[in-house]
């Protein structure tokens, strides 16, 4: 399996920590963050790109999908803060060659309704040499 999860996470987490003091960033899915603002960035899918398979039987490319969740619990301005966080994530993901395939506000399951959450998903094809392609 072709794996670039740590590189993707490190790139995005570093940019977020450089821009937003005290942000909590995790590579694991969580029901609700313990501190705010917060971000989770998780690889949700990693599948073989079948069009590049040959008789060698080794994977040449993989299609990966990442889900980013941004959380804020500000009394006023939480939507603005969450969108600013998502803008940083979007710049980094697209800068690496990913395509955003969706972005929207989302409720936090079984959590305090004062928490605002946005979710975005990104997709790309990567080579065994870790080159990222938009298609």
Tab-separated table of N, CA and C in Angstrom:
chain	number	residue	atom	x	y	z
A	1	UNK	N	0.854	-1.182	0.000
A	1	UNK	CA	0.000	0.000	0.000
A	1	UNK	C	0.895	1.238	0.000
A	2	UNK	N	0.549	2.194	-0.841
A	2	UNK	CA	1.276	3.454	-0.904
A	2	UNK	C	0.739	4.354	0.208
A	3	UNK	N	1.642	4.890	1.024
A	3	UNK	CA	1.225	5.636	2.206
A	3	UNK	C	1.941	6.981	2.288
A	4	UNK	N	1.172	8.073	2.238
A	4	UNK	CA	1.740	9.411	2.410
A	4	UNK	C	1.075	10.161	3.567
A	5	UNK	N	0.371	9.426	4.410
A	5	UNK	CA	-0.419	10.059	5.465
A	5	UNK	C	0.420	10.949	6.381
A	6	UNK	N	1.577	10.492	6.811
A	6	UNK	CA	2.366	11.304	7.741
A	6	UNK	C	2.875	12.580	7.075
A	7	UNK	N	3.240	12.521	5.796
A	7	UNK	CA	3.697	13.715	5.083
A	7	UNK	C	2.571	14.736	4.930
A	8	UNK	N	1.386	14.258	4.568
A	8	UNK	CA	0.235	15.143	4.403
A	8	UNK	C	-0.117	15.780	5.747
A	9	UNK	N	-0.216	14.962	6.784
A	9	UNK	CA	-0.566	15.478	8.106
A	9	UNK	C	0.464	16.508	8.576
A	10	UNK	N	1.744	16.188	8.454
A	10	UNK	CA	2.802	17.098	8.921
A	10	UNK	C	2.743	18.442	8.212
A	11	UNK	N	2.520	18.425	6.916
A	11	UNK	CA	2.454	19.663	6.139
A	11	UNK	C	1.312	20.549	6.620
A	12	UNK	N	0.134	19.964	6.757
A	12	UNK	CA	-1.043	20.734	7.166
A	12	UNK	C	-0.926	21.166	8.628
A	13	UNK	N	-0.518	20.263	9.509
A	13	UNK	CA	-0.407	20.591	10.934
A	13	UNK	C	0.607	21.704	11.174
A	14	UNK	N	1.730	21.668	10.478
A	14	UNK	CA	2.746	22.716	10.640
A	14	UNK	C	2.196	24.071	10.222
A	15	UNK	N	1.509	24.123	9.090
A	15	UNK	CA	0.928	25.387	8.621
A	15	UNK	C	-0.103	25.920	9.617
A	16	UNK	N	-0.942	25.039	10.142
A	16	UNK	CA	-1.957	25.464	11.118
A	16	UNK	C	-1.311	25.986	12.398
A	17	UNK	N	-0.324	25.278	12.902
A	17	UNK	CA	0.341	25.692	14.147
A	17	UNK	C	1.132	26.981	13.970
A	18	UNK	N	1.646	27.213	12.753
A	18	UNK	CA	2.357	28.465	12.476
A	18	UNK	C	1.414	29.657	12.429
A	19	UNK	N	0.167	29.430	12.006
A	19	UNK	CA	-0.797	30.517	11.824
A	19	UNK	C	-1.718	30.756	13.022
A	20	UNK	N	-2.031	29.693	13.754
A	20	UNK	CA	-3.041	29.808	14.814
A	20	UNK	C	-2.458	29.308	16.131
A	21	UNK	N	-2.211	30.213	17.041
A	21	UNK	CA	-1.636	29.872	18.340
A	21	UNK	C	-2.563	28.960	19.130
A	22	UNK	N	-2.009	27.863	19.647
A	22	UNK	CA	-2.752	26.969	20.525
A	22	UNK	C	-3.718	26.027	19.839
A	23	UNK	N	-3.690	25.933	18.520
A	23	UNK	CA	-4.635	25.041	17.835
A	23	UNK	C	-4.303	23.579	18.131
A	24	UNK	N	-5.333	22.783	18.346
A	24	UNK	CA	-5.191	21.343	18.550
A	24	UNK	C	-5.362	20.675	17.195
A	25	UNK	N	-4.375	19.862	16.797
A	25	UNK	CA	-4.434	19.179	15.504
A	25	UNK	C	-4.201	17.690	15.737
A	26	UNK	N	-5.099	16.858	15.206
A	26	UNK	CA	-5.001	15.411	15.390
A	26	UNK	C	-5.140	14.691	14.051
A	27	UNK	N	-4.452	13.587	13.931
A	27	UNK	CA	-4.567	12.728	12.758
A	27	UNK	C	-5.562	11.610	12.963
A	28	UNK	N	-6.310	11.660	14.046
A	28	UNK	CA	-7.307	10.638	14.349
A	28	UNK	C	-8.683	11.277	14.479
A	29	UNK	N	-9.700	10.545	14.080
A	29	UNK	CA	-11.072	11.024	14.207
A	29	UNK	C	-11.457	11.089	15.681
A	30	UNK	N	-12.157	12.150	16.055
A	30	UNK	CA	-12.626	12.309	17.433
A	30	UNK	C	-14.078	12.772	17.409
A	31	UNK	N	-14.826	12.404	18.421
A	31	UNK	CA	-16.234	12.808	18.491
A	31	UNK	C	-16.355	14.306	18.744
A	32	UNK	N	-15.562	14.813	19.676
A	32	UNK	CA	-15.528	16.243	19.972
A	32	UNK	C	-14.168	16.555	20.583
A	33	UNK	N	-13.537	17.632	20.149
A	33	UNK	CA	-12.205	17.960	20.658
A	33	UNK	C	-12.221	18.372	22.129
A	34	UNK	N	-11.085	18.183	22.778
A	34	UNK	CA	-10.962	18.551	24.187
A	34	UNK	C	-10.537	20.005	24.358
A	35	UNK	N	-9.981	20.614	23.298
A	35	UNK	CA	-9.616	22.028	23.342
A	35	UNK	C	-9.895	22.648	21.969
A	36	UNK	N	-9.979	23.966	21.958
A	36	UNK	CA	-10.372	24.685	20.744
A	36	UNK	C	-9.425	25.839	20.478
A	37	UNK	N	-9.291	26.270	19.233
A	37	UNK	CA	-9.813	25.653	18.028
A	37	UNK	C	-9.138	24.309	17.788
A	38	UNK	N	-9.760	23.492	16.943
A	38	UNK	CA	-9.244	22.144	16.726
A	38	UNK	C	-9.443	21.711	15.281
A	39	UNK	N	-8.575	20.778	14.856
A	39	UNK	CA	-8.649	20.210	13.521
A	39	UNK	C	-8.337	18.728	13.598
A	40	UNK	N	-9.072	17.934	12.818
A	40	UNK	CA	-8.673	16.552	12.580
A	40	UNK	C	-8.466	16.407	11.080
A	41	UNK	N	-7.429	15.667	10.715
A	41	UNK	CA	-7.145	15.381	9.312
A	41	UNK	C	-6.865	13.890	9.224
A	42	UNK	N	-7.788	13.167	8.591
A	42	UNK	CA	-7.732	11.709	8.596
A	42	UNK	C	-7.830	11.170	7.166
A	43	UNK	N	-6.970	10.213	6.848
A	43	UNK	CA	-7.081	9.522	5.565
A	43	UNK	C	-8.283	8.590	5.654
A	44	UNK	N	-9.278	8.830	4.815
A	44	UNK	CA	-10.512	8.049	4.853
A	44	UNK	C	-10.543	6.937	3.819
A	45	UNK	N	-9.703	7.052	2.785
A	45	UNK	CA	-9.701	6.016	1.756
A	45	UNK	C	-8.328	5.963	1.107
A	46	UNK	N	-7.878	4.763	0.813
A	46	UNK	CA	-6.624	4.527	0.099
A	46	UNK	C	-6.855	3.268	-0.719
A	47	UNK	N	-7.053	3.449	-2.033
A	47	UNK	CA	-7.346	2.301	-2.883
A	47	UNK	C	-6.416	2.289	-4.093
A	48	UNK	N	-6.182	1.100	-4.613
A	48	UNK	CA	-5.318	0.942	-5.776
A	48	UNK	C	-5.936	1.618	-6.991
A	49	UNK	N	-5.115	2.376	-7.714
A	49	UNK	CA	-5.544	2.964	-8.980
A	49	UNK	C	-5.405	1.879	-10.040
A	50	UNK	N	-6.525	1.275	-10.407
A	50	UNK	CA	-6.517	0.076	-11.233
A	50	UNK	C	-6.007	0.301	-12.650
A	51	UNK	N	-6.122	1.512	-13.172
A	51	UNK	CA	-5.699	1.765	-14.553
A	51	UNK	C	-4.188	1.658	-14.735
A	52	UNK	N	-3.426	1.713	-13.635
A	52	UNK	CA	-1.968	1.608	-13.774
A	52	UNK	C	-1.433	0.237	-13.367
A	53	UNK	N	-2.324	-0.707	-13.106
A	53	UNK	CA	-1.887	-2.065	-12.784
A	53	UNK	C	-1.349	-2.762	-14.034
A	54	UNK	N	-0.317	-3.563	-13.833
A	54	UNK	CA	0.202	-4.375	-14.932
A	54	UNK	C	0.442	-5.793	-14.419
A	55	UNK	N	1.076	-6.622	-15.206
A	55	UNK	CA	1.258	-8.021	-14.838
A	55	UNK	C	2.259	-8.229	-13.703
A	56	UNK	N	2.965	-7.170	-13.286
A	56	UNK	CA	3.922	-7.323	-12.178
A	56	UNK	C	3.210	-7.573	-10.852
A	57	UNK	N	1.963	-7.140	-10.767
A	57	UNK	CA	1.203	-7.334	-9.539
A	57	UNK	C	1.500	-6.304	-8.454
A	58	UNK	N	2.382	-5.350	-8.727
A	58	UNK	CA	2.692	-4.340	-7.708
A	58	UNK	C	1.921	-3.050	-7.981
A	59	UNK	N	1.540	-2.424	-6.907
A	59	UNK	CA	0.772	-1.185	-6.996
A	59	UNK	C	1.680	-0.048	-7.465
A	60	UNK	N	1.255	0.650	-8.491
A	60	UNK	CA	2.019	1.781	-9.035
A	60	UNK	C	1.462	3.120	-8.548
A	61	UNK	N	0.138	3.158	-8.367
A	61	UNK	CA	-0.546	4.381	-7.932
A	61	UNK	C	-1.680	4.015	-6.975
A	62	UNK	N	-2.034	4.958	-6.141
A	62	UNK	CA	-3.185	4.800	-5.249
A	62	UNK	C	-4.022	6.072	-5.295
A	63	UNK	N	-5.310	5.910	-5.093
A	63	UNK	CA	-6.214	7.045	-4.976
A	63	UNK	C	-6.492	7.215	-3.485
A	64	UNK	N	-6.219	8.415	-2.972
A	64	UNK	CA	-6.417	8.666	-1.545
A	64	UNK	C	-7.430	9.785	-1.342
A	65	UNK	N	-8.136	9.707	-0.235
A	65	UNK	CA	-9.093	10.737	0.129
A	65	UNK	C	-8.878	11.081	1.596
A	66	UNK	N	-8.784	12.375	1.882
A	66	UNK	CA	-8.612	12.868	3.244
A	66	UNK	C	-9.821	13.683	3.640
A	67	UNK	N	-10.170	13.579	4.930
A	67	UNK	CA	-11.256	14.392	5.477
A	67	UNK	C	-10.678	15.298	6.550
A	68	UNK	N	-10.949	16.592	6.397
A	68	UNK	CA	-10.531	17.582	7.383
A	68	UNK	C	-11.762	18.091	8.119
A	69	UNK	N	-11.669	18.162	9.444
A	69	UNK	CA	-12.733	18.727	10.269
A	69	UNK	C	-12.136	19.874	11.064
A	70	UNK	N	-12.785	21.031	11.027
A	70	UNK	CA	-12.347	22.190	11.808
A	70	UNK	C	-13.438	22.524	12.813
A	71	UNK	N	-13.027	22.790	14.049
A	71	UNK	CA	-13.968	23.037	15.146
A	71	UNK	C	-13.650	24.359	15.829
A	72	UNK	N	-14.713	25.062	16.243
A	72	UNK	CA	-14.562	26.272	17.048
A	72	UNK	C	-15.700	26.327	18.055
A	73	UNK	N	-15.393	26.880	19.218
A	73	UNK	CA	-16.436	27.051	20.226
A	73	UNK	C	-16.516	28.499	20.715
A	74	UNK	N	-16.028	29.433	19.911
A	74	UNK	CA	-16.113	30.843	20.291
A	74	UNK	C	-17.563	31.231	20.525
A	75	UNK	N	-17.790	32.121	21.462
A	75	UNK	CA	-19.140	32.614	21.698
A	75	UNK	C	-19.644	33.429	20.518
A	76	UNK	N	-18.757	34.202	19.920
A	76	UNK	CA	-19.086	35.004	18.755
A	76	UNK	C	-17.935	34.871	17.764
A	77	UNK	N	-18.250	34.584	16.525
A	77	UNK	CA	-17.221	34.477	15.502
A	77	UNK	C	-16.721	33.077	15.229
A	78	UNK	N	-17.432	32.062	15.723
A	78	UNK	CA	-16.944	30.697	15.521
A	78	UNK	C	-17.010	30.268	14.049
A	79	UNK	N	-18.004	30.742	13.323
A	79	UNK	CA	-18.081	30.412	11.900
A	79	UNK	C	-16.907	31.049	11.155
A	80	UNK	N	-16.600	32.296	11.481
A	80	UNK	CA	-15.489	33.003	10.847
A	80	UNK	C	-14.162	32.307	11.162
A	81	UNK	N	-13.968	31.903	12.419
A	81	UNK	CA	-12.737	31.227	12.804
A	81	UNK	C	-12.603	29.885	12.087
A	82	UNK	N	-13.686	29.131	11.998
A	82	UNK	CA	-13.658	27.829	11.342
A	82	UNK	C	-13.352	27.983	9.851
A	83	UNK	N	-13.910	28.991	9.220
A	83	UNK	CA	-13.627	29.229	7.798
A	83	UNK	C	-12.169	29.646	7.590
A	84	UNK	N	-11.617	30.416	8.501
A	84	UNK	CA	-10.200	30.812	8.401
A	84	UNK	C	-9.292	29.589	8.534
A	85	UNK	N	-9.651	28.682	9.430
A	85	UNK	CA	-8.896	27.430	9.583
A	85	UNK	C	-8.982	26.617	8.303
A	86	UNK	N	-10.182	26.493	7.759
A	86	UNK	CA	-10.373	25.729	6.527
A	86	UNK	C	-9.603	26.343	5.359
A	87	UNK	N	-9.475	27.659	5.336
A	87	UNK	CA	-8.714	28.313	4.260
A	87	UNK	C	-7.244	27.889	4.307
A	88	UNK	N	-6.688	27.761	5.496
A	88	UNK	CA	-5.298	27.304	5.639
A	88	UNK	C	-5.181	25.856	5.165
A	89	UNK	N	-6.099	25.013	5.617
A	89	UNK	CA	-6.094	23.604	5.202
A	89	UNK	C	-6.209	23.510	3.681
A	90	UNK	N	-7.131	24.265	3.112
A	90	UNK	CA	-7.363	24.227	1.675
A	90	UNK	C	-6.114	24.658	0.898
A	91	UNK	N	-5.476	25.729	1.337
A	91	UNK	CA	-4.246	26.187	0.670
A	91	UNK	C	-3.179	25.100	0.679
A	92	UNK	N	-3.002	24.441	1.814
A	92	UNK	CA	-1.975	23.408	1.926
A	92	UNK	C	-2.318	22.172	1.103
A	93	UNK	N	-3.556	21.722	1.196
A	93	UNK	CA	-3.954	20.515	0.454
A	93	UNK	C	-3.878	20.756	-1.053
A	94	UNK	N	-4.402	21.874	-1.515
A	94	UNK	CA	-4.348	22.155	-2.946
A	94	UNK	C	-2.908	22.419	-3.393
A	95	UNK	N	-2.100	23.009	-2.526
A	95	UNK	CA	-0.699	23.235	-2.838
A	95	UNK	C	0.074	21.939	-3.027
A	96	UNK	N	-0.360	20.880	-2.345
A	96	UNK	CA	0.274	19.569	-2.513
A	96	UNK	C	-0.239	18.830	-3.747
A	97	UNK	N	-1.346	19.303	-4.329
A	97	UNK	CA	-1.887	18.660	-5.515
A	97	UNK	C	-3.226	17.983	-5.316
A	98	UNK	N	-3.832	18.147	-4.163
A	98	UNK	CA	-5.140	17.550	-3.911
A	98	UNK	C	-6.246	18.420	-4.505
A	99	UNK	N	-7.377	17.799	-4.798
A	99	UNK	CA	-8.572	18.492	-5.263
A	99	UNK	C	-9.611	18.395	-4.162
A	100	UNK	N	-10.214	19.538	-3.821
A	100	UNK	CA	-11.294	19.523	-2.823
A	100	UNK	C	-12.538	18.970	-3.508
A	101	UNK	N	-13.110	17.917	-2.942
A	101	UNK	CA	-14.298	17.308	-3.551
A	101	UNK	C	-15.572	17.656	-2.793
A	102	UNK	N	-15.437	18.409	-1.708
A	102	UNK	CA	-16.609	18.844	-0.961
A	102	UNK	C	-16.211	19.617	0.273
A	103	UNK	N	-17.080	20.534	0.680
A	103	UNK	CA	-16.859	21.315	1.898
A	103	UNK	C	-18.205	21.840	2.369
A	104	UNK	N	-18.476	21.679	3.677
A	104	UNK	CA	-19.748	22.164	4.198
A	104	UNK	C	-19.716	22.203	5.721
A	105	UNK	N	-20.632	22.978	6.315
A	105	UNK	CA	-20.802	22.911	7.762
A	105	UNK	C	-21.396	21.549	8.124
A	106	UNK	N	-21.132	21.097	9.332
A	106	UNK	CA	-21.669	19.810	9.777
A	106	UNK	C	-21.889	19.853	11.283
A	107	UNK	N	-22.909	19.168	11.726
A	107	UNK	CA	-23.153	19.088	13.171
A	107	UNK	C	-22.126	18.183	13.831
A	108	UNK	N	-21.856	18.452	15.082
A	108	UNK	CA	-20.981	17.591	15.872
A	108	UNK	C	-21.869	16.544	16.524
A	109	UNK	N	-21.663	15.258	16.204
A	109	UNK	CA	-22.541	14.221	16.759
A	109	UNK	C	-22.436	14.138	18.285
A	110	UNK	N	-23.579	14.087	18.933
A	110	UNK	CA	-23.648	13.897	20.394
A	110	UNK	C	-22.812	14.890	21.177
A	111	UNK	N	-22.705	16.118	20.679
A	111	UNK	CA	-21.868	17.108	21.362
A	111	UNK	C	-22.661	18.382	21.629
A	112	UNK	N	-22.044	19.242	22.380
A	112	UNK	CA	-22.586	20.551	22.702
A	112	UNK	C	-22.861	21.310	21.398
A	113	UNK	N	-24.050	21.813	21.239
A	113	UNK	CA	-24.431	22.501	19.999
A	113	UNK	C	-23.769	23.868	19.871
A	114	UNK	N	-22.999	24.295	20.858
A	114	UNK	CA	-22.273	25.557	20.737
A	114	UNK	C	-20.970	25.383	19.949
A	115	UNK	N	-20.630	24.133	19.630
A	115	UNK	CA	-19.429	23.866	18.835
A	115	UNK	C	-19.802	23.937	17.359
A	116	UNK	N	-19.037	24.732	16.610
A	116	UNK	CA	-19.257	24.839	15.167
A	116	UNK	C	-18.223	23.982	14.461
A	117	UNK	N	-18.670	23.243	13.453
A	117	UNK	CA	-17.780	22.324	12.732
A	117	UNK	C	-17.955	22.487	11.235
A	118	UNK	N	-16.838	22.474	10.529
A	118	UNK	CA	-16.850	22.402	9.069
A	118	UNK	C	-16.065	21.173	8.658
A	119	UNK	N	-16.485	20.567	7.570
A	119	UNK	CA	-15.805	19.388	7.047
A	119	UNK	C	-15.483	19.613	5.571
A	120	UNK	N	-14.312	19.134	5.156
A	120	UNK	CA	-13.918	19.188	3.744
A	120	UNK	C	-13.241	17.873	3.393
A	121	UNK	N	-13.395	17.474	2.147
A	121	UNK	CA	-12.753	16.244	1.685
A	121	UNK	C	-11.883	16.555	0.476
A	122	UNK	N	-10.740	15.880	0.417
A	122	UNK	CA	-9.750	16.105	-0.638
A	122	UNK	C	-9.337	14.773	-1.233
A	123	UNK	N	-9.101	14.768	-2.545
A	123	UNK	CA	-8.761	13.536	-3.228
A	123	UNK	C	-7.589	13.772	-4.178
A	124	UNK	N	-6.763	12.742	-4.346
A	124	UNK	CA	-5.659	12.797	-5.305
A	124	UNK	C	-5.213	11.385	-5.629
A	125	UNK	N	-4.476	11.259	-6.716
A	125	UNK	CA	-3.823	10.007	-7.078
A	125	UNK	C	-2.342	10.183	-6.780
A	126	UNK	N	-1.738	9.196	-6.107
A	126	UNK	CA	-0.321	9.291	-5.770
A	126	UNK	C	0.438	8.106	-6.364
A	127	UNK	N	1.688	8.361	-6.710
A	127	UNK	CA	2.518	7.291	-7.261
A	127	UNK	C	3.285	6.600	-6.145
A	128	UNK	N	3.886	5.452	-6.467
A	128	UNK	CA	4.695	4.744	-5.467
A	128	UNK	C	5.907	5.573	-5.063
A	129	UNK	N	6.277	6.575	-5.879
A	129	UNK	CA	7.369	7.503	-5.550
A	129	UNK	C	6.866	8.724	-4.785
A	130	UNK	N	5.607	8.702	-4.387
A	130	UNK	CA	4.955	9.744	-3.603
A	130	UNK	C	4.755	11.051	-4.358
A	131	UNK	N	4.601	10.958	-5.670
A	131	UNK	CA	4.222	12.110	-6.478
A	131	UNK	C	2.708	12.202	-6.443
A	132	UNK	N	2.182	13.401	-6.218
A	132	UNK	CA	0.736	13.609	-6.107
A	132	UNK	C	0.191	14.193	-7.407
A	133	UNK	N	-0.854	13.538	-7.948
A	133	UNK	CA	-1.497	13.977	-9.177
A	133	UNK	C	-2.937	14.366	-8.877
A	134	UNK	N	-3.402	15.411	-9.510
A	134	UNK	CA	-4.774	15.866	-9.316
A	134	UNK	C	-5.811	14.926	-9.907
A	135	UNK	N	-5.449	14.078	-10.853
A	135	UNK	CA	-6.420	13.159	-11.442
A	135	UNK	C	-5.905	11.754	-11.391
